mmCIF file of C-alpha atoms and ligand atoms in Angstrom:
data_model
loop_
_atom_site.group_PDB
_atom_site.id
_atom_site.type_symbol
_atom_site.label_atom_id
_atom_site.label_comp_id
_atom_site.label_asym_id
_atom_site.label_seq_id
_atom_site.Cartn_x
_atom_site.Cartn_y
_atom_site.Cartn_z
ATOM 1 C CA MET A 1 122.840 -60.199 -130.859
ATOM 2 C CA SER A 2 120.649 -57.683 -133.459
ATOM 3 C CA ASP A 3 116.664 -58.328 -133.207
ATOM 4 C CA SER A 4 116.694 -59.414 -136.986
ATOM 5 C CA ILE A 5 118.680 -62.714 -136.273
ATOM 6 C CA LEU A 6 116.945 -65.807 -135.592
ATOM 7 C CA TYR A 7 119.855 -67.591 -135.469
ATOM 8 C CA SER A 8 123.571 -66.273 -134.967
ATOM 9 C CA ILE A 9 125.771 -69.553 -135.844
ATOM 10 C CA LYS A 10 129.945 -68.464 -134.283
ATOM 11 C CA ASN A 11 132.828 -70.139 -135.220
ATOM 12 C CA LEU A 12 131.404 -73.574 -136.001
ATOM 13 C CA THR A 13 133.647 -76.760 -136.285
ATOM 14 C CA VAL A 14 132.192 -80.287 -136.610
ATOM 15 C CA GLU A 15 134.349 -83.341 -136.677
ATOM 16 C CA TYR A 16 134.203 -86.899 -137.931
ATOM 17 C CA GLU A 17 136.215 -89.274 -136.730
ATOM 18 C CA THR A 18 137.139 -91.613 -139.124
ATOM 19 C CA ARG A 19 139.286 -94.732 -139.264
ATOM 20 C CA ALA A 20 141.796 -92.687 -141.524
ATOM 21 C CA GLY A 21 141.573 -89.658 -139.031
ATOM 22 C CA ILE A 22 139.298 -86.808 -138.363
ATOM 23 C CA VAL A 23 137.013 -85.249 -140.826
ATOM 24 C CA ARG A 24 136.481 -81.493 -140.516
ATOM 25 C CA ALA A 25 133.254 -81.480 -142.344
ATOM 26 C CA VAL A 26 132.436 -77.735 -140.914
ATOM 27 C CA ASP A 27 135.300 -75.329 -140.410
ATOM 28 C CA GLY A 28 134.775 -72.327 -138.165
ATOM 29 C CA VAL A 29 131.771 -71.414 -140.120
ATOM 30 C CA SER A 30 129.397 -68.259 -139.203
ATOM 31 C CA LEU A 31 126.523 -67.637 -140.380
ATOM 32 C CA ASP A 32 123.562 -65.469 -139.252
ATOM 33 C CA ILE A 33 120.461 -66.365 -140.256
ATOM 34 C CA ARG A 34 117.493 -63.530 -140.625
ATOM 35 C CA ARG A 35 114.136 -63.368 -138.963
ATOM 36 C CA GLY A 36 111.588 -64.167 -141.818
ATOM 37 C CA GLU A 37 113.672 -64.934 -144.461
ATOM 38 C CA ILE A 38 115.131 -68.095 -147.014
ATOM 39 C CA LEU A 39 118.734 -68.409 -146.861
ATOM 40 C CA GLY A 40 119.679 -70.433 -149.567
ATOM 41 C CA LEU A 41 122.512 -72.478 -148.504
ATOM 42 C CA VAL A 42 124.519 -74.162 -151.610
ATOM 43 C CA GLY A 43 127.820 -76.038 -152.246
ATOM 44 C CA GLU A 44 128.843 -79.165 -153.803
ATOM 45 C CA SER A 45 128.044 -82.531 -152.688
ATOM 46 C CA GLY A 46 130.564 -83.249 -149.515
ATOM 47 C CA CYS A 47 131.202 -79.629 -148.669
ATOM 48 C CA GLY A 48 129.520 -79.910 -145.190
ATOM 49 C CA LYS A 49 126.318 -78.150 -145.725
ATOM 50 C CA SER A 50 123.961 -81.101 -144.528
ATOM 51 C CA THR A 51 126.380 -81.770 -141.631
ATOM 52 C CA LEU A 52 125.882 -78.235 -140.721
ATOM 53 C CA GLY A 53 121.817 -78.132 -141.343
ATOM 54 C CA LYS A 54 122.634 -81.207 -138.633
ATOM 55 C CA ALA A 55 124.412 -79.409 -136.395
ATOM 56 C CA LEU A 56 121.915 -76.525 -135.756
ATOM 57 C CA MET A 57 119.549 -78.718 -134.258
ATOM 58 C CA ARG A 58 122.392 -80.585 -132.861
ATOM 59 C CA LEU A 59 121.416 -83.671 -134.813
ATOM 60 C CA HIS A 60 124.615 -85.995 -135.730
ATOM 61 C CA ASP A 61 125.448 -88.613 -138.129
ATOM 62 C CA GLY A 62 127.357 -91.543 -136.493
ATOM 63 C CA PRO A 63 130.322 -90.075 -134.838
ATOM 64 C CA ALA A 64 130.448 -86.608 -135.375
ATOM 65 C CA SER A 65 130.105 -84.124 -133.266
ATOM 66 C CA ILE A 66 130.549 -80.404 -132.891
ATOM 67 C CA THR A 67 134.090 -79.377 -131.406
ATOM 68 C CA GLY A 68 133.637 -75.615 -131.346
ATOM 69 C CA GLY A 69 131.146 -72.722 -131.792
ATOM 70 C CA GLU A 70 128.456 -71.237 -130.352
ATOM 71 C CA LEU A 71 124.871 -72.211 -131.695
ATOM 72 C CA LEU A 72 122.786 -68.660 -130.629
ATOM 73 C CA PHE A 73 119.366 -69.702 -131.034
ATOM 74 C CA ASN A 74 116.796 -66.693 -130.593
ATOM 75 C CA GLY A 75 118.460 -65.558 -127.751
ATOM 76 C CA THR A 76 119.729 -68.988 -126.412
ATOM 77 C CA ASP A 77 122.888 -71.044 -126.676
ATOM 78 C CA LEU A 78 121.713 -74.233 -127.786
ATOM 79 C CA MET A 79 125.310 -75.575 -126.947
ATOM 80 C CA LYS A 80 124.749 -74.767 -123.422
ATOM 81 C CA LEU A 81 121.216 -77.063 -123.248
ATOM 82 C CA SER A 82 121.643 -80.139 -122.652
ATOM 83 C CA LEU A 83 120.771 -83.237 -125.404
ATOM 84 C CA SER A 84 117.721 -84.119 -123.089
ATOM 85 C CA GLU A 85 116.683 -80.376 -123.818
ATOM 86 C CA MET A 86 117.095 -80.685 -127.279
ATOM 87 C CA PRO A 87 113.915 -82.353 -128.424
ATOM 88 C CA LYS A 88 111.885 -79.908 -126.964
ATOM 89 C CA VAL A 89 113.770 -77.173 -129.865
ATOM 90 C CA ARG A 90 113.526 -79.853 -132.736
ATOM 91 C CA GLY A 91 110.062 -79.672 -133.987
ATOM 92 C CA ALA A 92 108.672 -76.766 -131.694
ATOM 93 C CA GLU A 93 111.145 -74.700 -132.528
ATOM 94 C CA ILE A 94 113.026 -75.949 -135.257
ATOM 95 C CA GLY A 95 111.285 -77.866 -137.737
ATOM 96 C CA MET A 96 113.238 -80.255 -140.390
ATOM 97 C CA VAL A 97 112.109 -81.276 -143.789
ATOM 98 C CA PHE A 98 114.794 -84.102 -145.547
ATOM 99 C CA GLN A 99 114.945 -85.532 -148.788
ATOM 100 C CA ASP A 100 112.914 -88.253 -148.211
ATOM 101 C CA PRO A 101 110.468 -87.265 -145.368
ATOM 102 C CA MET A 102 110.041 -91.622 -145.371
ATOM 103 C CA THR A 103 113.097 -91.657 -142.349
ATOM 104 C CA SER A 104 111.296 -89.238 -140.681
ATOM 105 C CA LEU A 105 107.545 -90.982 -141.122
ATOM 106 C CA ASN A 106 106.923 -93.518 -139.061
ATOM 107 C CA PRO A 107 105.494 -96.203 -141.699
ATOM 108 C CA VAL A 108 103.092 -98.107 -139.639
ATOM 109 C CA GLN A 109 101.805 -94.928 -138.537
ATOM 110 C CA SER A 110 98.603 -92.904 -140.188
ATOM 111 C CA ILE A 111 99.616 -89.165 -141.307
ATOM 112 C CA MET A 112 96.735 -88.305 -139.019
ATOM 113 C CA ASP A 113 98.160 -89.986 -135.948
ATOM 114 C CA HIS A 114 101.800 -89.025 -136.538
ATOM 115 C CA LEU A 115 100.466 -84.802 -136.963
ATOM 116 C CA THR A 116 98.197 -85.648 -134.137
ATOM 117 C CA GLU A 117 101.162 -87.622 -131.384
ATOM 118 C CA THR A 118 103.788 -84.794 -132.639
ATOM 119 C CA ILE A 119 101.139 -82.312 -131.772
ATOM 120 C CA LEU A 120 100.470 -83.455 -128.095
ATOM 121 C CA ALA A 121 103.811 -84.353 -127.646
ATOM 122 C CA HIS A 122 104.573 -80.693 -127.492
ATOM 123 C CA GLU A 123 101.584 -78.937 -126.656
ATOM 124 C CA SER A 124 100.379 -81.121 -123.640
ATOM 125 C CA HIS A 125 97.502 -78.857 -122.842
ATOM 126 C CA LEU A 126 95.877 -79.599 -126.365
ATOM 127 C CA SER A 127 92.615 -81.849 -126.205
ATOM 128 C CA ARG A 128 93.223 -84.316 -129.158
ATOM 129 C CA GLY A 129 90.485 -82.785 -131.047
ATOM 130 C CA ALA A 130 92.277 -79.629 -130.841
ATOM 131 C CA ALA A 131 95.167 -81.310 -132.055
ATOM 132 C CA ARG A 132 93.477 -83.248 -134.790
ATOM 133 C CA GLU A 133 91.842 -79.808 -136.101
ATOM 134 C CA ARG A 134 94.844 -78.329 -136.379
ATOM 135 C CA ALA A 135 96.478 -80.997 -138.213
ATOM 136 C CA GLU A 136 94.009 -80.999 -140.511
ATOM 137 C CA GLU A 137 93.345 -77.048 -141.257
ATOM 138 C CA LEU A 138 97.147 -77.066 -141.824
ATOM 139 C CA VAL A 139 97.385 -79.612 -144.582
ATOM 140 C CA GLU A 140 94.488 -78.600 -146.178
ATOM 141 C CA ARG A 141 96.343 -74.929 -146.642
ATOM 142 C CA LEU A 142 99.316 -76.850 -147.827
ATOM 143 C CA GLY A 143 97.213 -78.389 -150.481
ATOM 144 C CA ILE A 144 96.533 -82.434 -149.286
ATOM 145 C CA ARG A 145 92.788 -83.271 -149.064
ATOM 146 C CA ARG A 146 91.868 -84.080 -145.110
ATOM 147 C CA GLU A 147 90.499 -87.721 -146.294
ATOM 148 C CA ARG A 148 94.251 -88.521 -147.212
ATOM 149 C CA LEU A 149 94.797 -87.941 -143.515
ATOM 150 C CA LYS A 150 94.294 -91.689 -142.882
ATOM 151 C CA GLU A 151 96.646 -93.274 -144.682
ATOM 152 C CA TYR A 152 100.122 -94.130 -144.282
ATOM 153 C CA PRO A 153 103.416 -92.439 -145.486
ATOM 154 C CA HIS A 154 103.991 -94.772 -148.553
ATOM 155 C CA GLN A 155 100.519 -94.135 -149.935
ATOM 156 C CA LEU A 156 101.044 -90.670 -150.611
ATOM 157 C CA SER A 157 103.520 -89.289 -152.921
ATOM 158 C CA GLY A 158 107.231 -87.335 -152.455
ATOM 159 C CA GLY A 159 105.800 -83.948 -152.599
ATOM 160 C CA MET A 160 103.166 -85.054 -150.269
ATOM 161 C CA ARG A 161 105.572 -86.274 -147.966
ATOM 162 C CA GLN A 162 107.261 -82.927 -147.406
ATOM 163 C CA ARG A 163 104.281 -80.774 -147.353
ATOM 164 C CA VAL A 164 103.430 -83.132 -144.686
ATOM 165 C CA MET A 165 106.559 -82.512 -143.057
ATOM 166 C CA ILE A 166 105.779 -78.531 -143.461
ATOM 167 C CA SER A 167 102.612 -78.533 -142.011
ATOM 168 C CA LEU A 168 103.891 -80.342 -139.156
ATOM 169 C CA ALA A 169 106.529 -77.516 -138.477
ATOM 170 C CA LEU A 170 103.510 -74.926 -138.801
ATOM 171 C CA ALA A 171 101.264 -76.893 -136.684
ATOM 172 C CA LEU A 172 103.686 -76.611 -133.861
ATOM 173 C CA ARG A 173 104.507 -73.083 -134.797
ATOM 174 C CA ALA A 174 108.367 -73.574 -135.536
ATOM 175 C CA LYS A 175 110.298 -70.183 -135.872
ATOM 176 C CA LEU A 176 112.822 -72.162 -138.498
ATOM 177 C CA VAL A 177 112.249 -74.616 -140.705
ATOM 178 C CA ILE A 178 115.697 -76.335 -142.269
ATOM 179 C CA ALA A 179 114.764 -78.054 -145.513
ATOM 180 C CA ASP A 180 117.383 -80.369 -147.016
ATOM 181 C CA GLU A 181 117.502 -80.771 -150.437
ATOM 182 C CA PRO A 182 113.812 -81.006 -150.230
ATOM 183 C CA THR A 183 113.055 -81.154 -153.826
ATOM 184 C CA THR A 184 115.863 -83.453 -154.938
ATOM 185 C CA SER A 185 113.347 -86.511 -155.082
ATOM 186 C CA LEU A 186 110.893 -84.095 -157.088
ATOM 187 C CA ASP A 187 109.822 -83.819 -160.479
ATOM 188 C CA VAL A 188 110.543 -80.462 -161.986
ATOM 189 C CA ILE A 189 106.821 -79.795 -161.702
ATOM 190 C CA VAL A 190 106.271 -80.521 -158.324
ATOM 191 C CA GLU A 191 109.430 -79.142 -157.354
ATOM 192 C CA ALA A 192 108.134 -75.879 -158.890
ATOM 193 C CA LYS A 193 105.271 -76.061 -156.726
ATOM 194 C CA PHE A 194 107.005 -76.829 -153.621
ATOM 195 C CA LEU A 195 108.859 -73.902 -154.172
ATOM 196 C CA ASP A 196 106.083 -71.555 -154.772
ATOM 197 C CA LEU A 197 104.481 -73.161 -151.473
ATOM 198 C CA LEU A 198 108.128 -72.455 -149.476
ATOM 199 C CA LYS A 199 107.604 -68.602 -150.831
ATOM 200 C CA GLU A 200 103.751 -68.668 -149.561
ATOM 201 C CA LEU A 201 104.642 -69.940 -146.501
ATOM 202 C CA GLN A 202 107.276 -67.512 -145.517
ATOM 203 C CA GLN A 203 104.830 -64.421 -146.429
ATOM 204 C CA GLU A 204 101.995 -65.756 -145.039
ATOM 205 C CA PHE A 205 103.439 -66.992 -141.794
ATOM 206 C CA GLY A 206 106.513 -65.345 -141.605
ATOM 207 C CA LEU A 207 108.697 -68.330 -141.681
ATOM 208 C CA THR A 208 112.134 -68.357 -141.611
ATOM 209 C CA ILE A 209 113.339 -71.413 -143.951
ATOM 210 C CA LEU A 210 117.085 -72.583 -144.518
ATOM 211 C CA LEU A 211 117.363 -74.062 -147.858
ATOM 212 C CA ILE A 212 119.840 -76.826 -148.173
ATOM 213 C CA THR A 213 120.870 -77.461 -151.806
ATOM 214 C CA HIS A 214 123.131 -78.986 -154.191
ATOM 215 C CA ASN A 215 121.107 -76.835 -156.694
ATOM 216 C CA ILE A 216 121.634 -72.942 -157.014
ATOM 217 C CA GLY A 217 118.723 -72.439 -159.784
ATOM 218 C CA VAL A 218 116.430 -73.754 -156.766
ATOM 219 C CA VAL A 219 117.997 -70.999 -155.009
ATOM 220 C CA ALA A 220 117.503 -68.414 -157.606
ATOM 221 C CA GLU A 221 114.112 -69.216 -157.714
ATOM 222 C CA VAL A 222 112.883 -68.167 -153.891
ATOM 223 C CA CYS A 223 115.997 -67.524 -152.123
ATOM 224 C CA ASP A 224 116.615 -63.681 -150.025
ATOM 225 C CA ARG A 225 120.186 -64.373 -149.591
ATOM 226 C CA VAL A 226 123.103 -67.171 -150.353
ATOM 227 C CA ALA A 227 125.430 -68.725 -148.468
ATOM 228 C CA VAL A 228 127.992 -70.515 -150.730
ATOM 229 C CA MET A 229 129.897 -73.294 -148.975
ATOM 230 C CA TYR A 230 133.326 -74.739 -150.295
ATOM 231 C CA ALA A 231 135.396 -77.412 -148.590
ATOM 232 C CA ALA A 232 133.410 -77.625 -145.261
ATOM 233 C CA LYS A 233 134.268 -73.088 -145.129
ATOM 234 C CA MET A 234 132.244 -70.553 -145.867
ATOM 235 C CA ALA A 235 133.379 -68.889 -149.258
ATOM 236 C CA GLU A 236 130.654 -66.324 -149.908
ATOM 237 C CA VAL A 237 127.484 -64.910 -148.469
ATOM 238 C CA GLY A 238 125.193 -62.017 -149.762
ATOM 239 C CA THR A 239 121.760 -61.297 -151.008
ATOM 240 C CA ALA A 240 120.532 -63.606 -153.785
ATOM 241 C CA PHE A 241 120.513 -60.131 -156.110
ATOM 242 C CA ASP A 242 124.121 -59.112 -155.227
ATOM 243 C CA VAL A 243 125.582 -63.032 -155.373
ATOM 244 C CA PHE A 244 123.614 -63.569 -158.674
ATOM 245 C CA ALA A 245 124.467 -60.258 -160.552
ATOM 246 C CA ASP A 246 127.743 -59.813 -159.005
ATOM 247 C CA PRO A 247 129.744 -62.972 -157.526
ATOM 248 C CA LYS A 248 132.877 -61.975 -155.975
ATOM 249 C CA HIS A 249 134.164 -65.491 -155.045
ATOM 250 C CA PRO A 250 135.903 -67.308 -158.303
ATOM 251 C CA TYR A 251 134.344 -70.435 -156.914
ATOM 252 C CA THR A 252 130.655 -69.134 -157.136
ATOM 253 C CA GLN A 253 131.620 -67.264 -160.194
ATOM 254 C CA GLY A 254 132.180 -71.215 -161.626
ATOM 255 C CA LEU A 255 129.051 -72.636 -160.001
ATOM 256 C CA LEU A 256 126.868 -69.923 -161.287
ATOM 257 C CA LYS A 257 128.435 -70.180 -164.944
ATOM 258 C CA SER A 258 127.923 -73.919 -165.167
ATOM 259 C CA VAL A 259 124.157 -73.764 -164.635
ATOM 260 C CA PRO A 260 122.245 -74.744 -167.679
ATOM 261 C CA ASN A 261 119.651 -71.681 -169.553
ATOM 262 C CA ILE A 262 117.949 -71.480 -173.113
ATOM 263 C CA GLU A 263 120.884 -68.908 -174.205
ATOM 264 C CA THR A 264 123.932 -71.723 -173.685
ATOM 265 C CA ALA A 265 123.879 -74.917 -175.861
ATOM 266 C CA LYS A 266 125.286 -77.521 -173.624
ATOM 267 C CA GLU A 267 128.471 -78.281 -174.975
ATOM 268 C CA ASP A 268 129.425 -74.584 -174.109
ATOM 269 C CA LEU A 269 128.852 -74.658 -170.561
ATOM 270 C CA TYR A 270 131.120 -74.196 -168.499
ATOM 271 C CA LYS A 271 132.913 -77.007 -166.191
ATOM 272 C CA MET A 272 134.703 -76.372 -163.398
ATOM 273 C CA GLY A 273 137.972 -78.289 -163.574
ATOM 274 C CA GLY A 274 139.039 -80.528 -160.657
ATOM 275 C CA GLU A 275 137.478 -81.837 -157.773
ATOM 276 C CA PRO A 276 136.691 -80.888 -154.048
ATOM 277 C CA PRO A 277 139.409 -81.273 -152.146
ATOM 278 C CA SER A 278 139.662 -84.519 -149.150
ATOM 279 C CA LEU A 279 138.706 -82.697 -146.393
ATOM 280 C CA LEU A 280 140.712 -85.512 -144.502
ATOM 281 C CA HIS A 281 143.615 -83.969 -145.687
ATOM 282 C CA PRO A 282 143.009 -80.487 -147.071
ATOM 283 C CA PRO A 283 145.049 -77.849 -148.760
ATOM 284 C CA LEU A 284 146.621 -75.268 -147.035
ATOM 285 C CA GLY A 285 145.644 -71.375 -147.615
ATOM 286 C CA CYS A 286 142.536 -71.267 -149.191
ATOM 287 C CA ARG A 287 141.093 -74.412 -150.256
ATOM 288 C CA PHE A 288 139.803 -73.367 -153.552
ATOM 289 C CA HIS A 289 143.133 -72.631 -154.652
ATOM 290 C CA PRO A 290 143.974 -75.955 -156.756
ATOM 291 C CA ARG A 291 141.136 -75.170 -158.910
ATOM 292 C CA CYS A 292 140.928 -71.494 -158.900
ATOM 293 C CA PRO A 293 141.878 -69.424 -162.780
ATOM 294 C CA PHE A 294 143.201 -66.576 -160.509
ATOM 295 C CA ALA A 295 144.972 -68.247 -157.684
ATOM 296 C CA MET A 296 147.772 -66.400 -156.548
ATOM 297 C CA GLU A 297 151.232 -66.852 -154.495
ATOM 298 C CA ILE A 298 149.737 -66.100 -151.108
ATOM 299 C CA CYS A 299 146.507 -68.645 -151.847
ATOM 300 C CA SER A 300 148.441 -71.653 -151.308
ATOM 301 C CA ILE A 301 149.962 -70.230 -147.871
ATOM 302 C CA LYS A 302 147.577 -68.628 -145.960
ATOM 303 C CA GLU A 303 143.977 -68.423 -145.672
ATOM 304 C CA PRO A 304 142.115 -65.120 -146.259
ATOM 305 C CA ASP A 305 139.459 -63.738 -143.961
ATOM 306 C CA PHE A 306 136.071 -63.956 -144.159
ATOM 307 C CA ARG A 307 135.151 -60.216 -144.650
ATOM 308 C CA PRO A 308 132.861 -57.682 -145.763
ATOM 309 C CA VAL A 309 132.929 -56.549 -149.626
ATOM 310 C CA GLY A 310 130.147 -54.673 -150.121
ATOM 311 C CA GLU A 311 126.906 -53.649 -147.623
ATOM 312 C CA GLU A 312 125.552 -56.864 -147.639
ATOM 313 C CA GLN A 313 128.051 -59.100 -149.207
ATOM 314 C CA LEU A 314 130.925 -61.339 -147.478
ATOM 315 C CA VAL A 315 133.543 -63.245 -149.277
ATOM 316 C CA SER A 316 136.522 -65.375 -148.481
ATOM 317 C CA CYS A 317 139.448 -64.795 -150.931
ATOM 318 C CA TRP A 318 142.807 -62.770 -151.377
ATOM 319 C CA LEU A 319 141.393 -60.886 -154.533
ATOM 320 C CA TYR A 320 139.681 -58.432 -152.246
ATOM 321 C CA GLU A 321 142.097 -58.015 -149.596
ATOM 322 C CA LYS A 322 143.443 -54.727 -149.618
ATOM 323 C CA GLU A 323 147.149 -55.380 -149.251
ATOM 324 C CA GLY A 324 149.356 -57.461 -151.172
ATOM 325 C CA ILE A 325 146.230 -57.574 -153.803
ATOM 326 C CA ASP A 326 146.774 -57.838 -157.422
ATOM 327 C CA GLU A 327 144.974 -55.400 -159.569
ATOM 328 C CA SER A 328 144.977 -57.019 -162.934
ATOM 329 C CA LEU A 329 143.787 -60.330 -161.644
ATOM 330 C CA LEU A 330 141.242 -58.945 -159.600
ATOM 331 C CA ALA A 331 140.123 -56.932 -162.906
ATOM 332 C CA LYS A 332 140.122 -60.758 -164.731
ATOM 333 C CA ALA A 333 137.871 -61.749 -162.004
ATOM 334 C CA VAL A 334 135.555 -59.170 -161.833
ATOM 335 C CA ASN A 335 134.967 -59.515 -165.525
ATOM 336 C CA ASN A 336 134.507 -63.000 -165.141
ATOM 337 C CA GLY A 337 131.584 -62.589 -162.961
HETATM 338 FE FE1 LIG B 401 141.522 -68.420 -155.882
HETATM 339 FE FE2 LIG B 401 142.747 -67.011 -153.988
HETATM 340 FE FE3 LIG B 401 140.583 -66.243 -154.009
HETATM 341 FE FE4 LIG B 401 140.974 -68.777 -153.403
HETATM 342 S S1 LIG B 401 142.049 -66.816 -152.255
HETATM 343 S S2 LIG B 401 139.513 -67.973 -154.476
HETATM 344 S S3 LIG B 401 142.611 -69.083 -154.783
HETATM 345 S S4 LIG B 401 142.040 -66.098 -155.818
#
């Protein structure tokens, strides 16, 4: 594994057991997270991006389990660790920020106590005073006055709670922060400030951030690279510049065309037809074929490989396969992007 890669996810599969059968919420996904980058993971709700985020920490919801793949984090295969070893990795190595940090903060513990206890749990050599000092310095760096630390989670705004979670990751010197829909509950101004803060922290602390969001506009603001998921599979990965300037996958093209902007009247916005498929009975071949304006015969029969289409871009689409390629459709797709 190259030194520039902090986390290499290989062929990861996560399944849920439901009454109706097995749902494969993440299906053979491979992805590299590079040191010091902000990587945006986007896709419609239900595409598996949050399940993937939790799987990276081996945290699962209810009956989900990882049924295949490797999780190579900073040289260690996390799948080879026992579950009792994982809490040391969570928090200390990989920090988490969820949409609603109330679920991660103890409602009957002051913010100061929460931060101090967590720091001491991971760094027992520190004195309580040193842990308090570290907590105070970091929350101040993140724009929260230290007096507020004596308050309880419900007394802080949503934006402040997000910042407390990030300060905790920084206090523990986490190498990776996974932020799952961190700005969904924030208003536009607080969201913009939060995204600026992420960028500053990335630059100041060399933090690596996986930003999971359904909002491709958020990705455009701060991300260095983008990974687009569709129906439990990876559709496209590339630098933000390449993906926004020249999206290859028809799904990415549709996502980008449906983002509101000041030049397009609301009624003229592109609407992607159809609905994402059921993961209980996903379509054969390319999962996007029932909605894809460029679908060819092969698309409903065989799944395309996930392969490079440029120096830094990978895509899973038959349009870019050398053999059997339909040049006229490719030309249309290229113009469409
Ligand atoms: Fe569309 Fe076929 Fe490409 Fe799938 S493989 S995105 S159906 S052209």
